[in-house]
mmCIF file of C-alpha atoms in Angstrom:
data_model
loop_
_atom_site.group_PDB
_atom_site.id
_atom_site.type_symbol
_atom_site.label_atom_id
_atom_site.label_comp_id
_atom_site.label_asym_id
_atom_site.label_seq_id
_atom_site.Cartn_x
_atom_site.Cartn_y
_atom_site.Cartn_z
ATOM 1 C CA MET A 26 -165.036 -120.456 -16.181
ATOM 2 C CA ALA A 27 -168.604 -120.170 -14.992
ATOM 3 C CA THR A 28 -169.411 -121.605 -11.614
ATOM 4 C CA GLN A 29 -171.963 -124.383 -11.383
ATOM 5 C CA LEU A 30 -173.228 -123.531 -7.915
ATOM 6 C CA ASP A 31 -176.130 -121.142 -7.497
ATOM 7 C CA PRO A 32 -175.369 -119.193 -4.289
ATOM 8 C CA SER A 33 -179.092 -118.836 -3.549
ATOM 9 C CA ALA A 34 -179.368 -122.625 -3.356
ATOM 10 C CA LEU A 35 -177.112 -122.913 -0.315
ATOM 11 C CA ALA A 36 -178.951 -124.108 2.767
ATOM 12 C CA GLY A 37 -176.564 -122.685 5.363
ATOM 13 C CA ASP A 38 -174.723 -119.459 5.861
ATOM 14 C CA ARG A 39 -172.515 -118.112 3.123
ATOM 15 C CA PRO A 40 -169.153 -116.536 3.884
ATOM 16 C CA ARG A 41 -168.703 -112.814 3.472
ATOM 17 C CA HIS A 42 -164.919 -112.911 3.556
ATOM 18 C CA VAL A 43 -162.807 -115.721 2.069
ATOM 19 C CA ALA A 44 -159.008 -115.827 2.094
ATOM 20 C CA ILE A 45 -156.803 -118.168 0.088
ATOM 21 C CA ILE A 46 -153.204 -119.280 0.529
ATOM 22 C CA MET A 47 -152.327 -119.835 -3.106
ATOM 23 C CA ASP A 48 -149.922 -122.767 -3.005
ATOM 24 C CA GLY A 49 -148.677 -125.260 -5.563
ATOM 25 C CA ASN A 50 -147.412 -123.242 -8.530
ATOM 26 C CA GLY A 51 -143.991 -124.866 -8.391
ATOM 27 C CA ARG A 52 -145.350 -128.388 -8.086
ATOM 28 C CA TRP A 53 -147.753 -127.747 -10.956
ATOM 29 C CA ALA A 54 -144.831 -126.757 -13.158
ATOM 30 C CA LYS A 55 -142.613 -129.605 -11.978
ATOM 31 C CA ALA A 56 -145.289 -132.191 -12.801
ATOM 32 C CA ARG A 57 -145.266 -130.864 -16.360
ATOM 33 C CA ARG A 58 -141.471 -130.544 -16.558
ATOM 34 C CA LEU A 59 -141.781 -126.790 -16.914
ATOM 35 C CA PRO A 60 -139.819 -124.021 -15.176
ATOM 36 C CA ARG A 61 -141.289 -122.659 -11.944
ATOM 37 C CA ALA A 62 -141.983 -119.381 -13.733
ATOM 38 C CA ALA A 63 -144.528 -121.212 -15.898
ATOM 39 C CA GLY A 64 -146.351 -122.319 -12.770
ATOM 40 C CA HIS A 65 -146.440 -118.778 -11.433
ATOM 41 C CA LYS A 66 -147.794 -117.535 -14.767
ATOM 42 C CA GLN A 67 -150.612 -120.073 -14.612
ATOM 43 C CA GLY A 68 -151.158 -119.023 -11.003
ATOM 44 C CA VAL A 69 -151.907 -115.488 -12.204
ATOM 45 C CA GLU A 70 -154.505 -116.907 -14.577
ATOM 46 C CA ALA A 71 -156.063 -118.670 -11.602
ATOM 47 C CA VAL A 72 -156.220 -115.345 -9.753
ATOM 48 C CA ARG A 73 -158.222 -113.893 -12.631
ATOM 49 C CA ARG A 74 -160.639 -116.828 -12.683
ATOM 50 C CA VAL A 75 -161.151 -116.953 -8.955
ATOM 51 C CA ALA A 76 -161.568 -113.196 -8.527
ATOM 52 C CA ARG A 77 -164.374 -113.212 -11.090
ATOM 53 C CA ALA A 78 -165.946 -116.299 -9.538
ATOM 54 C CA ALA A 79 -165.843 -114.682 -6.092
ATOM 55 C CA ARG A 80 -167.795 -111.749 -7.483
ATOM 56 C CA ASP A 81 -170.321 -114.052 -9.171
ATOM 57 C CA LEU A 82 -170.769 -116.044 -5.965
ATOM 58 C CA GLY A 83 -171.548 -112.920 -3.986
ATOM 59 C CA LEU A 84 -168.474 -112.707 -1.759
ATOM 60 C CA GLU A 85 -167.900 -109.323 -0.195
ATOM 61 C CA VAL A 86 -164.159 -109.805 0.248
ATOM 62 C CA LEU A 87 -161.580 -112.117 -1.308
ATOM 63 C CA THR A 88 -158.101 -111.958 0.218
ATOM 64 C CA LEU A 89 -155.217 -113.615 -1.633
ATOM 65 C CA TYR A 90 -151.785 -114.367 -0.170
ATOM 66 C CA ALA A 91 -149.624 -113.301 -3.108
ATOM 67 C CA PHE A 92 -146.181 -112.727 -1.561
ATOM 68 C CA SER A 93 -145.188 -113.303 2.037
ATOM 69 C CA SER A 94 -142.471 -111.498 3.955
ATOM 70 C CA GLU A 95 -140.621 -114.834 3.967
ATOM 71 C CA ASN A 96 -140.754 -115.222 0.173
ATOM 72 C CA TRP A 97 -137.709 -112.948 -0.132
ATOM 73 C CA ARG A 98 -135.701 -116.050 0.776
ATOM 74 C CA ARG A 99 -136.468 -117.550 -2.622
ATOM 75 C CA PRO A 100 -133.917 -117.286 -5.459
ATOM 76 C CA ALA A 101 -133.589 -113.720 -6.754
ATOM 77 C CA GLU A 102 -134.608 -114.795 -10.262
ATOM 78 C CA GLU A 103 -137.861 -116.280 -8.993
ATOM 79 C CA VAL A 104 -138.647 -113.162 -6.951
ATOM 80 C CA GLN A 105 -138.009 -111.066 -10.058
ATOM 81 C CA ASP A 106 -140.380 -113.279 -12.056
ATOM 82 C CA LEU A 107 -143.082 -112.890 -9.412
ATOM 83 C CA MET A 108 -142.746 -109.116 -9.424
ATOM 84 C CA GLY A 109 -142.940 -109.114 -13.221
ATOM 85 C CA LEU A 110 -146.161 -111.093 -13.076
ATOM 86 C CA LEU A 111 -147.559 -108.646 -10.532
ATOM 87 C CA ARG A 112 -146.813 -105.793 -12.935
ATOM 88 C CA HIS A 113 -148.518 -107.705 -15.735
ATOM 89 C CA PHE A 114 -151.575 -108.406 -13.591
ATOM 90 C CA LEU A 115 -151.957 -104.768 -12.613
ATOM 91 C CA ARG A 116 -151.622 -103.573 -16.207
ATOM 92 C CA ALA A 117 -153.998 -106.189 -17.591
ATOM 93 C CA GLU A 118 -156.652 -106.265 -14.887
ATOM 94 C CA ILE A 119 -157.095 -102.747 -13.567
ATOM 95 C CA ALA A 120 -159.614 -101.825 -16.281
ATOM 96 C CA THR A 121 -161.586 -104.990 -15.492
ATOM 97 C CA LEU A 122 -161.596 -104.207 -11.780
ATOM 98 C CA VAL A 123 -162.911 -100.722 -12.503
ATOM 99 C CA ALA A 124 -165.570 -102.030 -14.901
ATOM 100 C CA ASP A 125 -166.649 -104.754 -12.454
ATOM 101 C CA ASN A 126 -166.964 -102.255 -9.578
ATOM 102 C CA VAL A 127 -164.286 -104.132 -7.580
ATOM 103 C CA ARG A 128 -162.219 -102.233 -5.022
ATOM 104 C CA LEU A 129 -158.559 -103.212 -4.676
ATOM 105 C CA ARG A 130 -156.863 -103.255 -1.291
ATOM 106 C CA VAL A 131 -153.290 -104.235 -0.479
ATOM 107 C CA ILE A 132 -152.096 -105.394 2.936
ATOM 108 C CA GLY A 133 -148.471 -105.836 3.885
ATOM 109 C CA ASP A 134 -145.450 -103.567 3.536
ATOM 110 C CA TYR A 135 -145.590 -103.237 -0.227
ATOM 111 C CA ARG A 136 -143.716 -99.934 -0.188
ATOM 112 C CA VAL A 137 -140.408 -101.782 0.028
ATOM 113 C CA LEU A 138 -140.982 -103.005 -3.538
ATOM 114 C CA SER A 139 -139.444 -101.227 -6.514
ATOM 115 C CA PRO A 140 -140.648 -97.616 -6.963
ATOM 116 C CA ASP A 141 -142.356 -98.311 -10.292
ATOM 117 C CA LEU A 142 -144.306 -101.212 -8.803
ATOM 118 C CA VAL A 143 -145.300 -99.163 -5.755
ATOM 119 C CA SER A 144 -146.548 -96.460 -8.111
ATOM 120 C CA MET A 145 -148.589 -99.004 -10.084
ATOM 121 C CA ILE A 146 -150.133 -100.380 -6.900
ATOM 122 C CA ASP A 147 -150.982 -96.908 -5.598
ATOM 123 C CA ASP A 148 -152.548 -96.028 -8.944
ATOM 124 C CA ALA A 149 -154.632 -99.224 -8.996
ATOM 125 C CA ILE A 150 -155.846 -98.600 -5.442
ATOM 126 C CA ALA A 151 -156.731 -94.994 -6.276
ATOM 127 C CA ARG A 152 -158.556 -95.897 -9.498
ATOM 128 C CA THR A 153 -160.778 -98.421 -7.706
ATOM 129 C CA ALA A 154 -161.217 -96.517 -4.433
ATOM 130 C CA ALA A 155 -164.686 -95.232 -5.319
ATOM 131 C CA ASN A 156 -165.991 -98.649 -6.342
ATOM 132 C CA THR A 157 -168.787 -99.968 -4.163
ATOM 133 C CA GLY A 158 -168.758 -103.666 -5.054
ATOM 134 C CA PRO A 159 -166.673 -106.561 -3.752
ATOM 135 C CA ILE A 160 -163.201 -105.994 -2.373
ATOM 136 C CA LEU A 161 -160.135 -107.816 -3.685
ATOM 137 C CA VAL A 162 -157.356 -107.797 -1.098
ATOM 138 C CA ILE A 163 -153.828 -108.709 -2.167
ATOM 139 C CA ALA A 164 -151.335 -109.552 0.576
ATOM 140 C CA LEU A 165 -147.881 -108.391 -0.567
ATOM 141 C CA ASN A 166 -144.768 -108.639 1.578
ATOM 142 C CA TYR A 167 -147.207 -109.607 4.306
ATOM 143 C CA GLY A 168 -146.550 -111.473 7.535
ATOM 144 C CA ALA A 169 -149.160 -111.848 10.267
ATOM 145 C CA GLN A 170 -146.668 -111.835 13.132
ATOM 146 C CA ALA A 171 -145.186 -108.565 11.874
ATOM 147 C CA GLU A 172 -148.701 -107.140 11.516
ATOM 148 C CA ILE A 173 -149.560 -107.987 15.127
ATOM 149 C CA ALA A 174 -146.208 -106.669 16.382
ATOM 150 C CA ALA A 175 -146.750 -103.379 14.525
ATOM 151 C CA ALA A 176 -150.205 -103.058 16.093
ATOM 152 C CA ALA A 177 -148.703 -103.684 19.535
ATOM 153 C CA ARG A 178 -146.054 -101.003 18.948
ATOM 154 C CA ARG A 179 -148.679 -98.420 17.986
ATOM 155 C CA LEU A 180 -150.754 -99.211 21.057
ATOM 156 C CA ALA A 181 -147.674 -99.119 23.291
ATOM 157 C CA ALA A 182 -146.689 -95.731 21.865
ATOM 158 C CA ALA A 183 -150.197 -94.372 22.465
ATOM 159 C CA ALA A 184 -150.090 -95.631 26.054
ATOM 160 C CA ARG A 185 -146.601 -94.148 26.568
ATOM 161 C CA ASP A 186 -147.816 -90.772 25.315
ATOM 162 C CA GLY A 187 -150.830 -90.820 27.604
ATOM 163 C CA ALA A 188 -153.331 -91.105 24.774
ATOM 164 C CA LEU A 189 -154.447 -94.599 25.766
ATOM 165 C CA ASP A 190 -155.050 -96.318 29.093
ATOM 166 C CA PRO A 191 -153.388 -99.769 28.919
ATOM 167 C CA ALA A 192 -156.434 -101.176 30.706
ATOM 168 C CA GLU A 193 -158.484 -100.264 27.627
ATOM 169 C CA ILE A 194 -156.466 -102.519 25.322
ATOM 170 C CA ASP A 195 -158.721 -105.448 24.474
ATOM 171 C CA GLU A 196 -159.327 -107.652 21.455
ATOM 172 C CA ALA A 197 -161.390 -105.019 19.684
ATOM 173 C CA ARG A 198 -158.724 -102.358 20.209
ATOM 174 C CA ILE A 199 -156.058 -104.636 18.743
ATOM 175 C CA GLU A 200 -158.266 -105.539 15.783
ATOM 176 C CA ALA A 201 -158.717 -101.839 15.063
ATOM 177 C CA GLU A 202 -154.955 -101.554 14.540
ATOM 178 C CA LEU A 203 -154.714 -104.411 12.050
ATOM 179 C CA THR A 204 -154.543 -103.852 8.298
ATOM 180 C CA THR A 205 -157.875 -105.663 7.907
ATOM 181 C CA ALA A 206 -159.692 -103.450 10.422
ATOM 182 C CA GLU A 207 -162.251 -102.144 7.932
ATOM 183 C CA LEU A 208 -163.041 -105.540 6.424
ATOM 184 C CA PRO A 209 -165.696 -108.062 7.480
ATOM 185 C CA PRO A 210 -164.409 -110.804 9.790
ATOM 186 C CA LEU A 211 -162.665 -113.666 8.038
ATOM 187 C CA ASP A 212 -165.104 -116.552 7.583
ATOM 188 C CA LEU A 213 -163.237 -119.114 5.493
ATOM 189 C CA LEU A 214 -159.526 -119.653 4.906
ATOM 190 C CA ILE A 215 -158.552 -122.037 2.101
ATOM 191 C CA ARG A 216 -155.108 -123.444 1.389
ATOM 192 C CA THR A 217 -154.442 -125.224 -1.874
ATOM 193 C CA SER A 218 -151.958 -128.006 -2.763
ATOM 194 C CA GLY A 219 -152.618 -130.267 0.233
ATOM 195 C CA GLU A 220 -150.379 -128.451 2.723
ATOM 196 C CA GLN A 221 -151.979 -127.931 6.123
ATOM 197 C CA ARG A 222 -150.462 -124.870 7.764
ATOM 198 C CA LEU A 223 -151.191 -121.139 7.883
ATOM 199 C CA SER A 224 -147.696 -119.944 6.963
ATOM 200 C CA ASN A 225 -147.933 -116.695 8.925
ATOM 201 C CA PHE A 226 -151.132 -115.607 7.149
ATOM 202 C CA LEU A 227 -153.961 -113.761 8.938
ATOM 203 C CA LEU A 228 -153.163 -115.439 12.251
ATOM 204 C CA TRP A 229 -155.303 -113.102 14.357
ATOM 205 C CA GLN A 230 -158.107 -112.928 11.816
ATOM 206 C CA ALA A 231 -158.292 -116.717 11.470
ATOM 207 C CA ALA A 232 -159.028 -117.291 15.165
ATOM 208 C CA TYR A 233 -162.607 -118.385 14.439
ATOM 209 C CA ALA A 234 -162.452 -118.808 10.674
ATOM 210 C CA GLU A 235 -163.313 -122.131 9.116
ATOM 211 C CA LEU A 236 -160.228 -123.786 7.619
ATOM 212 C CA LEU A 237 -160.297 -125.817 4.431
ATOM 213 C CA PHE A 238 -157.274 -127.595 2.968
ATOM 214 C CA VAL A 239 -157.690 -128.852 -0.586
ATOM 215 C CA ASP A 240 -155.362 -130.982 -2.682
ATOM 216 C CA THR A 241 -155.903 -128.889 -5.817
ATOM 217 C CA LEU A 242 -152.772 -127.053 -6.933
ATOM 218 C CA TRP A 243 -153.352 -123.327 -7.251
ATOM 219 C CA PRO A 244 -153.010 -123.137 -11.076
ATOM 220 C CA ASP A 245 -155.866 -125.663 -11.320
ATOM 221 C CA PHE A 246 -158.124 -123.788 -8.878
ATOM 222 C CA ASN A 247 -161.176 -122.273 -10.558
ATOM 223 C CA GLY A 248 -164.698 -121.059 -9.998
ATOM 224 C CA ASP A 249 -166.086 -124.532 -9.462
ATOM 225 C CA THR A 250 -163.436 -125.277 -6.842
ATOM 226 C CA LEU A 251 -164.299 -122.065 -5.029
ATOM 227 C CA ALA A 252 -168.004 -122.833 -5.266
ATOM 228 C CA ALA A 253 -167.407 -126.282 -3.763
ATOM 229 C CA ALA A 254 -165.454 -124.688 -0.906
ATOM 230 C CA ILE A 255 -168.298 -122.288 -0.213
ATOM 231 C CA GLU A 256 -170.773 -125.162 -0.297
ATOM 232 C CA SER A 257 -168.613 -127.020 2.243
ATOM 233 C CA PHE A 258 -168.590 -123.922 4.443
ATOM 234 C CA SER A 259 -172.383 -123.657 4.258
ATOM 235 C CA ARG A 260 -172.725 -127.157 5.754
ATOM 236 C CA ARG A 261 -170.583 -126.400 8.794
ATOM 237 C CA GLN A 262 -171.910 -125.313 12.177
ATOM 238 C CA ARG A 263 -170.006 -122.373 13.617
ATOM 239 C CA ARG A 264 -170.351 -122.131 17.404
ATOM 240 C CA PHE A 265 -167.647 -119.577 18.252
ATOM 241 C CA GLY A 266 -166.972 -121.348 21.533
ATOM 242 C CA GLY A 267 -170.648 -121.820 22.411
ATOM 243 C CA LEU A 268 -173.005 -124.765 22.036
#
């Protein structure tokens, strides 16, 4: 779906990096008396729409929370469905990502997934690595607390081995150890479905991000919804602790 907002018409700043907690697939399906798998399938369609809209709106980075480290607690059948949809997305969309000059990144410990899926992810990352356009980041088996703990362990090991003075560990040094180190700072974090929590997503990165909670269920999210979120962001005043 084409977006109705012309990015050049925005009066304020535009975000470079937007992240979305994609929530509401199950409720979307329940409202229609459909199985949860149907909601997840429609959620994948929303990913396609929103990724294209993000490119059209000039975003540099779009980060999507696809599967958290806590999602393993869901029923095995649902997890299997989600992994099947991920396979389908990679097969169906990789050519489009290449053609659209989009670079794919994955954050989170995705290597614990099945070997065939890991291979597909590695192949998709490799095939888009030379692209110079917007970056699509997929968070898979991701948890922000685990990310921060892993960064702390690496810094502690470097200090133990004498390669790092503990006094040199500051915010910038920690950020350099995070999986998002090479990305622009997070500007806007959106959560769909009306829930108002971060659910262990980009906790460090969201320290000064603008937060936007929308009632729209993820399968209904589209380019116009994203454009409206960006317009809302452009009207906000970001002070970063100053006046």
